[in-house]
Coordinates of C-alpha atoms in Angstrom, one line a residue:
Chain A
M1 CA -13.7 9.4 14.7
R2 CA -14.5 8.3 10.8
K3 CA -18.3 8.7 11.5
I4 CA -17.3 12.5 13.3
E5 CA -15.2 13.3 10.1
P6 CA -17.9 14.5 7.8
I7 CA -19.2 16.8 10.4
L8 CA -16.3 18.4 11.2
A9 CA -15.9 18.6 7.4
I10 CA -19.1 20.7 7.5
L11 CA -17.9 22.2 10.0
V12 CA -14.8 23.6 8.7
A13 CA -16.9 24.3 5.5
A14 CA -19.3 26.7 6.8
A15 CA -16.2 28.5 8.8
M16 CA -14.6 29.1 5.5
I17 CA -17.7 30.2 4.0
V18 CA -18.2 32.8 6.8
A19 CA -14.8 33.7 6.9
A20 CA -14.8 34.4 3.3
I21 CA -18.1 36.5 3.4
A22 CA -16.7 38.4 6.3
A23 CA -13.5 39.3 5.3
P24 CA -13.2 39.3 1.0
W25 CA -9.8 39.3 0.3
L26 CA -10.1 35.6 2.6
R27 CA -11.9 34.1 -0.1
F28 CA -8.6 34.0 -2.7
V29 CA -6.5 32.6 0.0
L30 CA -8.9 30.2 1.5
T31 CA -9.9 29.4 -2.6
I32 CA -5.9 28.7 -2.9
A33 CA -6.1 26.7 0.6
L34 CA -8.5 24.5 -0.7
A35 CA -6.7 23.7 -4.3
K36 CA -3.8 23.0 -2.5
G37 CA -6.1 20.7 0.1
I38 CA -7.3 18.8 -3.3
A39 CA -3.4 18.3 -4.3
V40 CA -2.4 17.3 -1.1
M41 CA -4.6 14.5 -0.6
G42 CA -2.7 12.9 -3.3
I43 CA 0.6 13.1 -1.1
L44 CA -2.0 11.7 1.6
L45 CA -2.2 8.6 -0.9
L46 CA 1.1 7.9 -1.4
L47 CA 1.9 8.8 2.3
R48 CA -0.4 5.5 2.9
A49 CA 2.5 3.2 0.9
G50 CA 4.9 4.7 3.0
Q51 CA 6.1 6.9 -0.5
V52 CA 6.5 10.5 -0.2
S53 CA 7.3 12.4 -3.5
F54 CA 8.8 15.9 -3.3
G55 CA 8.0 16.6 -7.2
H56 CA 4.2 16.5 -7.0
A57 CA 4.6 20.4 -8.0
L58 CA 4.8 18.7 -11.2
Y59 CA 1.1 18.0 -11.4
I60 CA -0.1 21.2 -10.1
A61 CA 2.0 23.1 -12.4
F62 CA 0.7 20.8 -15.3
G63 CA -3.0 21.7 -14.4
A64 CA -2.2 24.9 -14.0
Y65 CA -0.7 25.3 -17.5
T66 CA -3.4 23.5 -19.3
V67 CA -5.6 26.1 -18.1
A68 CA -3.5 28.9 -19.0
F69 CA -2.6 27.3 -22.7
L70 CA -6.3 26.2 -23.6
A71 CA -8.2 28.7 -21.8
P72 CA -8.2 30.9 -25.0
R73 CA -9.1 27.8 -27.1
F74 CA -11.8 26.3 -24.6
G75 CA -12.9 29.4 -22.8
D76 CA -14.8 27.6 -20.1
A77 CA -13.6 26.6 -16.5
M78 CA -16.1 23.5 -16.6
I79 CA -14.5 22.0 -19.9
L80 CA -11.0 23.3 -18.6
L81 CA -11.0 21.5 -15.1
P82 CA -11.6 18.2 -16.4
L83 CA -9.1 18.3 -19.2
A84 CA -6.4 19.4 -16.6
A85 CA -7.7 16.7 -14.4
L86 CA -7.3 14.3 -18.0
G87 CA -3.7 15.5 -18.8
A88 CA -2.3 15.2 -15.1
G89 CA -3.9 11.6 -15.1
V90 CA -2.2 10.7 -18.6
L91 CA 1.2 12.3 -17.7
G92 CA 0.7 10.9 -14.2
L93 CA 0.4 6.9 -15.8
L94 CA 3.5 8.0 -18.0
I95 CA 5.7 9.3 -15.2
G96 CA 4.2 6.5 -12.6
L97 CA 5.0 3.6 -14.9
F98 CA 8.8 4.4 -14.0
V99 CA 8.8 5.6 -10.8
T100 CA 6.7 3.1 -9.4
R101 CA 9.6 0.8 -9.7
Y102 CA 11.4 2.6 -7.2
R103 CA 10.4 3.3 -3.5
Q104 CA 11.3 5.6 -0.1
I105 CA 14.4 8.2 -1.5
F106 CA 14.5 6.7 -5.0
F107 CA 10.7 7.5 -5.3
G108 CA 10.8 10.8 -3.8
M109 CA 13.9 11.8 -6.0
L110 CA 12.9 10.7 -9.2
N111 CA 9.6 12.6 -8.5
L112 CA 11.7 15.6 -7.6
A113 CA 13.9 15.6 -10.8
M114 CA 10.5 14.8 -13.2
A115 CA 8.9 18.1 -11.7
M116 CA 12.5 20.0 -11.8
V117 CA 13.1 18.7 -15.8
F118 CA 9.2 20.6 -16.4
Y119 CA 10.3 23.5 -14.7
S120 CA 13.2 24.3 -16.8
L121 CA 11.2 23.3 -19.7
L122 CA 8.6 26.0 -18.4
E123 CA 11.5 28.6 -18.2
K124 CA 13.4 28.0 -21.2
L125 CA 10.7 27.6 -23.8
Y126 CA 9.9 31.2 -23.7
A127 CA 8.4 31.0 -27.1
I128 CA 5.8 28.8 -25.9
T129 CA 5.9 29.5 -22.1
K130 CA 6.8 32.6 -21.5
G131 CA 9.5 31.8 -19.5
S132 CA 9.6 33.0 -15.8
D133 CA 7.3 35.7 -17.2
G134 CA 4.6 33.4 -17.0
I135 CA 1.2 33.4 -18.7
R136 CA -2.1 35.7 -17.7
V137 CA -4.8 33.6 -17.5
E138 CA -8.6 35.8 -18.1
I139 CA -11.4 35.5 -15.9
M140 CA -13.5 32.8 -18.0
P141 CA -17.2 32.0 -18.8
I142 CA -18.2 29.2 -16.0
A143 CA -20.9 27.1 -17.9
G144 CA -21.7 29.2 -20.6
Q145 CA -22.0 32.1 -17.8
A146 CA -19.9 35.0 -18.4
L147 CA -19.5 36.3 -14.6
E148 CA -18.3 39.7 -13.3
R149 CA -15.1 39.4 -11.4
V150 CA -16.8 38.8 -7.5
T151 CA -19.2 37.1 -8.6
Y152 CA -16.5 34.6 -10.2
E153 CA -14.2 34.2 -7.7
W154 CA -17.1 33.5 -5.5
T155 CA -17.7 30.5 -8.2
I156 CA -14.1 29.2 -8.3
F157 CA -14.2 29.4 -4.4
G158 CA -18.1 27.4 -4.5
I159 CA -16.3 25.1 -7.4
A160 CA -13.2 24.5 -5.5
L161 CA -15.6 23.6 -1.8
G162 CA -17.4 21.2 -3.7
L163 CA -14.9 19.6 -5.2
A164 CA -13.1 19.5 -2.1
F165 CA -16.2 17.5 -0.5
V166 CA -16.8 15.2 -3.7
L167 CA -12.9 14.3 -3.8
G168 CA -12.7 13.7 -0.1
F169 CA -16.1 11.7 0.2
L170 CA -14.6 9.2 -2.9
L171 CA -11.0 9.4 -1.4
R172 CA -12.9 8.1 2.3
L173 CA -14.3 5.4 0.4
Y174 CA -11.4 4.2 -1.5
L175 CA -9.2 4.0 1.4
A176 CA -11.1 1.8 3.4
S177 CA -11.6 -0.1 0.0
P178 CA -9.6 -3.8 -0.4
M179 CA -7.6 -1.3 -2.8
G180 CA -7.0 1.2 -0.6
E181 CA -6.1 -1.1 2.4
A182 CA -3.5 -3.3 -0.1
L183 CA -2.0 0.4 -0.4
A184 CA -1.5 0.9 3.1
G185 CA 0.2 -3.0 2.9
I186 CA 2.3 -2.0 0.6
K187 CA 4.1 0.2 3.7
T188 CA 4.5 -2.4 5.8
R189 CA 4.7 -6.0 3.9
E190 CA 4.5 -5.4 -0.2
T191 CA 6.3 -9.0 -0.7
R192 CA 3.2 -10.2 1.2
L193 CA 0.3 -8.2 -1.1
E194 CA 2.3 -10.4 -4.1
F195 CA 1.8 -13.8 -2.4
M196 CA -1.8 -13.0 -2.4
G197 CA -2.0 -12.5 -6.0
V198 CA -2.1 -9.2 -5.6
P199 CA 0.2 -7.1 -8.0
A200 CA 1.7 -4.2 -5.5
R201 CA 3.6 -2.0 -8.1
G202 CA -0.2 -1.9 -10.1
V203 CA -1.8 -0.6 -6.7
L204 CA 0.7 2.1 -6.1
L205 CA 0.4 2.8 -10.1
S206 CA -3.3 3.3 -9.7
A207 CA -2.4 5.7 -6.5
Y208 CA -0.1 7.3 -8.2
V209 CA -2.1 8.2 -11.3
M210 CA -4.9 9.5 -8.4
S211 CA -2.4 11.6 -6.8
A212 CA -1.5 13.2 -10.6
V213 CA -5.0 13.9 -11.3
L214 CA -5.8 15.2 -7.3
G215 CA -2.7 17.7 -8.6
G216 CA -4.2 18.7 -12.1
I217 CA -7.2 19.7 -10.3
G218 CA -5.2 21.9 -7.7
G219 CA -3.3 23.5 -10.4
A220 CA -6.1 24.4 -12.6
L221 CA -8.3 26.0 -9.4
I222 CA -5.0 27.5 -8.7
A223 CA -4.5 29.0 -11.9
M224 CA -8.6 30.0 -12.4
T225 CA -7.7 32.2 -9.1
S226 CA -4.5 33.5 -9.1
R227 CA -4.9 34.1 -12.6
H228 CA -1.4 34.1 -13.5
V229 CA 1.2 31.0 -14.0
T230 CA 4.6 30.9 -13.6
P231 CA 7.4 27.7 -13.4
L232 CA 7.5 28.5 -10.0
L233 CA 4.5 26.3 -9.2
S234 CA 7.0 23.3 -10.8
Y235 CA 9.7 24.5 -8.5
W236 CA 10.9 21.9 -6.2
T237 CA 10.1 24.6 -3.1
S238 CA 6.6 24.1 -4.1
S239 CA 6.9 20.6 -3.9
G240 CA 8.3 20.8 -0.5
E241 CA 5.1 22.8 0.6
L242 CA 2.6 20.2 -0.1
V243 CA 4.6 17.7 2.3
F244 CA 4.5 20.6 4.2
I245 CA 1.1 20.9 4.4
A246 CA 0.8 16.9 4.4
I247 CA 2.7 17.0 7.6
L248 CA 0.8 19.8 9.2
G249 CA -2.6 18.7 8.6
G250 CA -1.4 14.9 9.3
A251 CA -2.2 12.0 7.2
G252 CA -4.7 10.1 9.1
G253 CA -8.1 11.2 7.6
V254 CA -9.2 13.3 4.2
L255 CA -9.9 16.5 6.6
G256 CA -6.6 16.9 7.5
P257 CA -5.1 18.1 3.6
F258 CA -7.8 20.8 4.3
L259 CA -6.9 21.6 7.7
G260 CA -3.1 21.8 6.7
A261 CA -3.4 23.9 4.1
A262 CA -5.6 26.4 5.2
A263 CA -3.4 26.7 8.6
Y264 CA -0.2 27.2 6.0
E265 CA -1.9 29.8 3.6
L266 CA -3.3 31.5 6.6
V267 CA 0.1 31.5 8.8
R268 CA 1.9 32.4 5.6
V269 CA -0.5 35.1 4.7
Y270 CA -0.2 36.8 8.3
A271 CA 3.3 35.5 8.9
A272 CA 4.4 37.8 5.7
A273 CA 2.7 40.5 6.3
S274 CA 3.9 41.3 9.8
F275 CA 6.9 39.5 9.9
A276 CA 8.1 40.4 6.5
D277 CA 11.6 39.1 6.2
A278 CA 11.0 36.3 8.9
W279 CA 7.7 34.5 7.8
Q280 CA 9.8 31.1 6.4
M281 CA 11.4 30.7 9.8
I282 CA 8.0 31.3 11.4
L283 CA 6.5 28.5 9.5
G284 CA 9.4 26.4 9.6
S285 CA 9.0 26.4 13.3
V286 CA 5.1 25.8 12.7
L287 CA 6.4 22.7 11.5
L288 CA 8.8 21.7 13.8
L289 CA 6.7 22.4 16.6
V290 CA 4.1 19.8 14.9
I291 CA 6.8 17.4 14.0
L292 CA 7.9 17.6 17.8
F293 CA 4.4 17.5 19.9
A294 CA 1.9 16.3 17.3
P295 CA 3.4 13.9 14.7
G296 CA -0.5 13.3 13.6
G297 CA -0.5 17.0 12.4
L298 CA -3.8 19.1 13.4
W299 CA -5.9 16.4 12.4
G300 CA -4.2 14.2 15.1
M301 CA -4.3 17.0 17.3
A302 CA -8.6 17.6 16.8
A303 CA -8.8 13.2 16.8
R304 CA -7.2 13.2 19.9
A305 CA -9.4 16.2 21.3
I306 CA -12.5 14.5 20.5
G307 CA -11.8 11.4 21.9
G308 CA -11.0 9.3 18.3
R309 CA -7.9 7.9 16.9
G310 CA -5.9 9.7 14.0
R311 CA -6.6 6.6 12.0
Chain B
M1 CA -4.1 -39.7 -1.7
S2 CA -2.3 -41.4 -4.9
E3 CA -2.9 -38.8 -7.2
V4 CA 0.5 -36.6 -7.5
L5 CA -0.4 -32.9 -6.8
L6 CA 3.3 -31.5 -7.2
Q7 CA 6.1 -32.9 -8.5
A8 CA 9.7 -31.4 -8.4
S9 CA 12.5 -33.0 -10.6
G10 CA 16.1 -32.5 -10.7
L11 CA 15.9 -29.0 -8.6
R12 CA 19.2 -27.7 -8.2
L13 CA 20.2 -24.5 -7.0
A14 CA 23.6 -22.7 -5.9
F15 CA 24.2 -19.5 -3.9
G16 CA 27.7 -18.9 -4.7
G17 CA 29.5 -22.3 -3.8
V18 CA 26.6 -23.3 -1.6
K19 CA 24.4 -26.2 -3.0
A20 CA 20.7 -25.0 -1.8
A21 CA 19.1 -27.7 -4.1
D22 CA 21.1 -30.4 -5.7
G23 CA 18.7 -32.4 -7.6
I24 CA 15.5 -32.6 -5.3
D25 CA 13.3 -35.2 -6.7
L26 CA 9.7 -35.2 -4.9
G27 CA 6.4 -35.7 -5.7
V28 CA 3.4 -34.5 -2.8
M29 CA 0.4 -36.3 -3.2
K30 CA -2.8 -34.7 -3.3
G31 CA -4.8 -34.7 0.5
E32 CA -1.7 -35.8 2.7
F33 CA 0.3 -33.6 5.1
L34 CA 4.4 -33.9 4.5
A35 CA 6.7 -32.4 6.6
I36 CA 10.3 -31.2 5.7
I37 CA 12.9 -31.8 8.3
G38 CA 16.6 -30.8 8.3
P39 CA 19.2 -29.1 10.0
N40 CA 19.7 -25.1 9.5
G41 CA 21.1 -24.6 5.7
A42 CA 19.6 -27.9 4.4
G43 CA 17.8 -26.2 1.7
K44 CA 14.4 -26.5 3.5
T45 CA 13.4 -23.1 2.8
T46 CA 14.6 -22.7 -0.5
F47 CA 12.4 -25.6 -1.4
I48 CA 9.2 -23.3 -0.4
N49 CA 10.7 -20.4 -2.7
M50 CA 11.5 -22.3 -5.4
T51 CA 7.7 -23.9 -5.3
T52 CA 6.1 -20.3 -4.9
G53 CA 7.9 -18.1 -7.4
Y54 CA 10.2 -16.3 -5.1
L55 CA 13.2 -18.1 -6.0
R56 CA 14.0 -19.6 -9.9
P57 CA 16.3 -22.9 -10.1
N58 CA 19.3 -23.1 -12.0
A59 CA 17.8 -26.3 -13.1
G60 CA 15.2 -29.0 -12.8
E61 CA 11.0 -28.4 -13.3
I62 CA 8.4 -27.9 -10.5
S63 CA 4.6 -28.9 -12.0
Y64 CA 1.3 -28.5 -10.1
E65 CA -1.4 -30.5 -11.5
G66 CA 0.1 -31.3 -14.4
Q67 CA 1.6 -28.2 -15.7
R68 CA 4.7 -26.9 -15.4
I69 CA 4.9 -23.5 -12.9
T70 CA 8.9 -23.2 -13.0
G71 CA 9.7 -19.9 -13.3
M72 CA 6.7 -18.1 -12.8
S73 CA 5.7 -14.7 -10.3
P74 CA 4.2 -15.5 -7.0
R75 CA 1.4 -13.9 -8.2
A76 CA 1.1 -16.3 -11.1
I77 CA 1.4 -19.3 -8.8
V78 CA -1.1 -18.4 -5.7
K79 CA -3.5 -17.5 -8.8
R80 CA -3.3 -21.4 -9.4
G81 CA -4.2 -22.4 -6.2
I82 CA -0.8 -22.7 -4.1
A83 CA -0.7 -20.6 -0.9
R84 CA 2.3 -20.3 1.5
S85 CA 3.1 -18.7 4.9
F86 CA 6.5 -17.6 6.3
Q87 CA 8.8 -18.0 8.9
L88 CA 8.9 -14.6 10.2
P89 CA 5.2 -13.9 9.7
Q90 CA 4.1 -11.2 6.7
L91 CA 1.5 -9.7 8.3
F92 CA 0.4 -6.0 8.0
L93 CA 1.6 -4.1 10.7
E94 CA -0.5 -1.3 10.5
H95 CA -4.0 -3.4 10.3
T96 CA -5.8 -5.3 12.7
V97 CA -5.6 -9.3 12.1
E98 CA -9.4 -8.8 11.1
Q99 CA -8.4 -6.5 8.2
N100 CA -5.3 -8.8 7.4
V101 CA -7.6 -11.9 7.0
A102 CA -10.1 -10.0 5.4
L103 CA -7.8 -8.5 2.6
A104 CA -6.7 -12.0 2.0
V105 CA -10.0 -13.1 1.5
A106 CA -11.2 -10.1 -1.0
S107 CA -7.1 -10.5 -2.9
R108 CA -9.4 -13.7 -4.6
D109 CA -11.4 -10.7 -6.1
G110 CA -8.9 -9.3 -7.3
I111 CA -9.0 -6.3 -4.9
W112 CA -9.3 -3.7 -7.5
S113 CA -12.9 -2.7 -6.1
P114 CA -11.7 1.3 -4.9
L115 CA -15.3 2.0 -3.3
T116 CA -16.6 -0.6 -1.6
P117 CA -15.3 -1.2 2.2
L118 CA -13.0 -4.3 3.0
L119 CA -15.3 -4.9 6.0
R120 CA -18.4 -5.3 4.3
P121 CA -20.5 -8.3 5.2
G122 CA -19.0 -11.2 2.5
Y123 CA -15.4 -10.0 3.4
R124 CA -16.0 -9.6 7.0
D125 CA -18.0 -12.9 7.8
E126 CA -15.8 -15.1 5.9
A127 CA -12.6 -13.8 7.7
R128 CA -14.5 -13.8 11.0
D129 CA -15.4 -17.4 10.4
L130 CA -11.7 -18.1 9.7
L131 CA -10.2 -16.4 12.5
E132 CA -12.8 -18.5 15.1
R133 CA -11.9 -21.6 13.4
F134 CA -8.0 -20.4 14.0
G135 CA -9.1 -19.4 17.7
L136 CA -8.2 -15.8 17.3
T137 CA -11.3 -13.8 17.3
G138 CA -10.0 -12.2 20.9
I139 CA -7.6 -10.4 18.6
A140 CA -9.7 -9.7 15.7
D141 CA -9.6 -6.2 16.5
T142 CA -5.9 -5.9 17.5
R143 CA -3.1 -4.5 15.4
A144 CA -0.9 -7.3 13.9
D145 CA 2.4 -5.3 15.2
A146 CA 1.0 -5.6 19.1
L147 CA 0.6 -9.4 18.8
N148 CA 3.0 -12.0 20.4
E149 CA 5.1 -14.1 17.8
G150 CA 2.4 -17.0 18.2
A151 CA -0.5 -15.1 17.3
R152 CA 1.3 -14.0 14.5
K153 CA 2.0 -17.0 13.5
L154 CA -1.5 -18.4 13.2
A155 CA -2.6 -15.6 11.9
D156 CA 0.0 -15.3 9.0
I157 CA -1.3 -18.8 8.1
A158 CA -4.8 -18.2 8.4
M159 CA -4.1 -15.6 6.1
A160 CA -2.7 -18.2 3.6
V161 CA -5.8 -20.1 4.2
A162 CA -8.3 -17.6 3.4
L163 CA -6.3 -17.9 -0.1
K164 CA -8.4 -20.9 -0.7
P165 CA -5.3 -23.0 -1.6
R166 CA -5.5 -26.4 -2.4
L167 CA -1.5 -27.1 -1.4
L168 CA -0.3 -25.1 1.3
L169 CA 3.4 -24.4 2.2
M170 CA 4.2 -23.5 5.5
D171 CA 7.5 -22.7 7.4
E172 CA 8.4 -23.8 10.5
P173 CA 4.7 -23.1 11.8
T174 CA 5.1 -23.9 15.1
S175 CA 8.6 -21.8 15.7
G176 CA 7.4 -18.8 18.4
V177 CA 4.4 -20.9 19.2
A178 CA 5.0 -21.4 23.4
A179 CA 5.6 -25.5 23.7
S180 CA 2.5 -25.2 26.3
E181 CA 0.5 -24.3 23.1
K182 CA 1.9 -26.0 20.6
M183 CA -0.3 -29.3 19.6
D184 CA -3.3 -27.3 20.2
V185 CA -2.1 -24.8 17.7
V186 CA -1.2 -28.0 15.4
E187 CA -4.3 -30.0 16.3
T188 CA -6.6 -27.0 15.3
L189 CA -4.5 -25.8 12.0
A190 CA -4.7 -29.6 11.0
R191 CA -8.3 -29.8 11.5
V192 CA -9.0 -26.5 9.4
L193 CA -7.0 -28.1 6.3
R194 CA -8.4 -31.5 6.8
E195 CA -11.5 -29.6 6.8
A196 CA -11.0 -27.2 3.6
K197 CA -9.4 -30.0 1.9
V198 CA -5.6 -28.6 1.8
T199 CA -2.3 -30.4 1.1
A200 CA 0.2 -29.3 3.5
V201 CA 3.9 -29.4 2.6
F202 CA 5.6 -28.0 6.3
V203 CA 9.1 -27.7 7.3
E204 CA 9.5 -28.3 11.0
H205 CA 11.6 -28.9 13.5
D206 CA 10.2 -30.8 16.3
M207 CA 9.8 -34.4 15.7
D208 CA 6.9 -35.0 18.4
V209 CA 4.6 -32.8 15.9
V210 CA 6.1 -34.4 12.8
E211 CA 5.4 -37.7 14.1
R212 CA 1.8 -37.1 15.2
F213 CA 1.0 -35.1 12.1
A214 CA 2.8 -35.8 8.9
D215 CA 1.6 -38.6 6.8
R216 CA 5.3 -38.7 5.4
V217 CA 8.6 -37.0 6.2
A218 CA 10.9 -35.9 3.9
V219 CA 14.8 -35.7 4.8
W220 CA 16.5 -32.8 3.8
S221 CA 20.1 -32.9 3.9
Q222 CA 22.7 -30.3 2.2
G223 CA 20.2 -29.5 -0.6
R224 CA 19.1 -33.3 -1.6
I225 CA 16.3 -35.4 0.2
A226 CA 18.2 -37.9 2.1
A227 CA 14.9 -40.1 3.0
L228 CA 11.6 -39.8 2.7
G229 CA 8.5 -42.2 4.0
P230 CA 6.0 -42.4 6.6
P231 CA 7.1 -41.0 10.3
G232 CA 8.0 -44.2 11.7
E233 CA 10.1 -45.6 9.6
V234 CA 12.1 -42.4 8.4
L235 CA 12.5 -40.7 12.5
S236 CA 13.4 -45.0 13.1
D237 CA 16.1 -44.8 10.5
P238 CA 19.6 -45.0 13.0
A239 CA 21.2 -42.6 10.1
V240 CA 18.4 -40.1 10.2
Q241 CA 18.3 -40.1 13.9
R242 CA 22.0 -39.5 14.3
E243 CA 22.5 -37.2 11.3
V244 CA 19.3 -35.0 11.9
I245 CA 17.4 -35.9 14.9
G246 CA 20.5 -35.7 16.9
I247 CA 20.9 -32.3 15.5
E248 CA 17.3 -31.4 15.6
R249 CA 17.4 -32.4 19.5
H250 CA 20.1 -30.3 20.2
A251 CA 19.9 -27.5 18.2

């Protein structure tokens, strides 16, 4: 299955490009899906260690606001993206030093608390953040090139797709490495790691920082695409959305987050357009069906269809 | 065999009113196989837990290769060359047996390589070699949660041996192993450890195993060492036979 995954990734990417060309409005939806997919890879990392974060929207919001705050000063996407990733990584390190002391529900809820503290700051510090009005992000140059709106949107889509590939590839290598396998070991036998001389907390912390970086990159891409950031990016429902996508896509492979994010965004858009009052119920029903009948998520279903294992 | 590898002096540890270690003095000689026997609750596992850093004694000292290790973390102790296996095997249940052992092999290098595969030739070859020596090649690709108790036990010990320790502490290495396979398992284990020049301390309830493989036996009773010496001498002691072996045979 591992060998088929890159081919599937190329096919999914090709389908996304075709869809974005055929229906230009889908370009926006798919760029957001790619950005969320990148962030959900961070959730997948923590799931490997058996930990669920209910507060990872914090890093998406941090990355998005980094872009919003710094765009007037460093107005280039190629500078802002690494800055958002770096900032989210540093924040992830500071928070991770605290939350990686805890496991299971305590880990999840502490992350939720951190995200909600950030949400409140974004809401209340109106003079800096413009509160719930949010901050508008102007179209910015990319690698020194000032671009037209359509070209800009295509370029951001291309950057998101390229980053999804590169980061997904790196994550695959990581998960199969001693460090990634030790991370998975935390889920079943953390004590054994310590008796092998491996600092389990250090392994989890490094994964946590990586997941924060992925969140920061996702958030920066969302800000560059939607061009408007609000505190809602850090609200608990946004964190729940990331976990939702992770379960929908399946945690068995790095393609799962992107399948999940694309399906989630498409169902949301179509359900919201067709059943304005009931789209959340439709999304809830989709998740329920996945949990009941396809616990491996969309990736697990794809793996089964091809004849391999989800992991 | 005259050099002392591990020295425990005056170890005391109580859990509430229960004295799990009540003045343990024990020297483990380099190269020997030392068996620890005694009834349940005598403090045998507590001794292993204190030696490997899982528990800190209330009083007393443990030194290894002449250096004090009392109160050190399990990680610090394993890096000095002391490994352990567990009464309840501690395997990574969602990994295969080969991955479990390879991870133990890789941990000697610190596992901090994020982009090279765990099952790269160096680690995989060493893991496979170890699995072959333990007779586990046939289940190398089996997930640990699908193993029977005997195989889990051996895989658990193989992981400890993969750390290349100079001292290995094993907590009931033959419990859960089918009676018909027990001697073969211990034979294999003893051969691997002798080849690797590993000193071994093992808690054991099977007196036939003790008699056949131990160089010395320490008899634990209520947190104290009641007798210590060669198996032939200790196991024939009427007091030991009455108070310990009788209990073991009926346990």
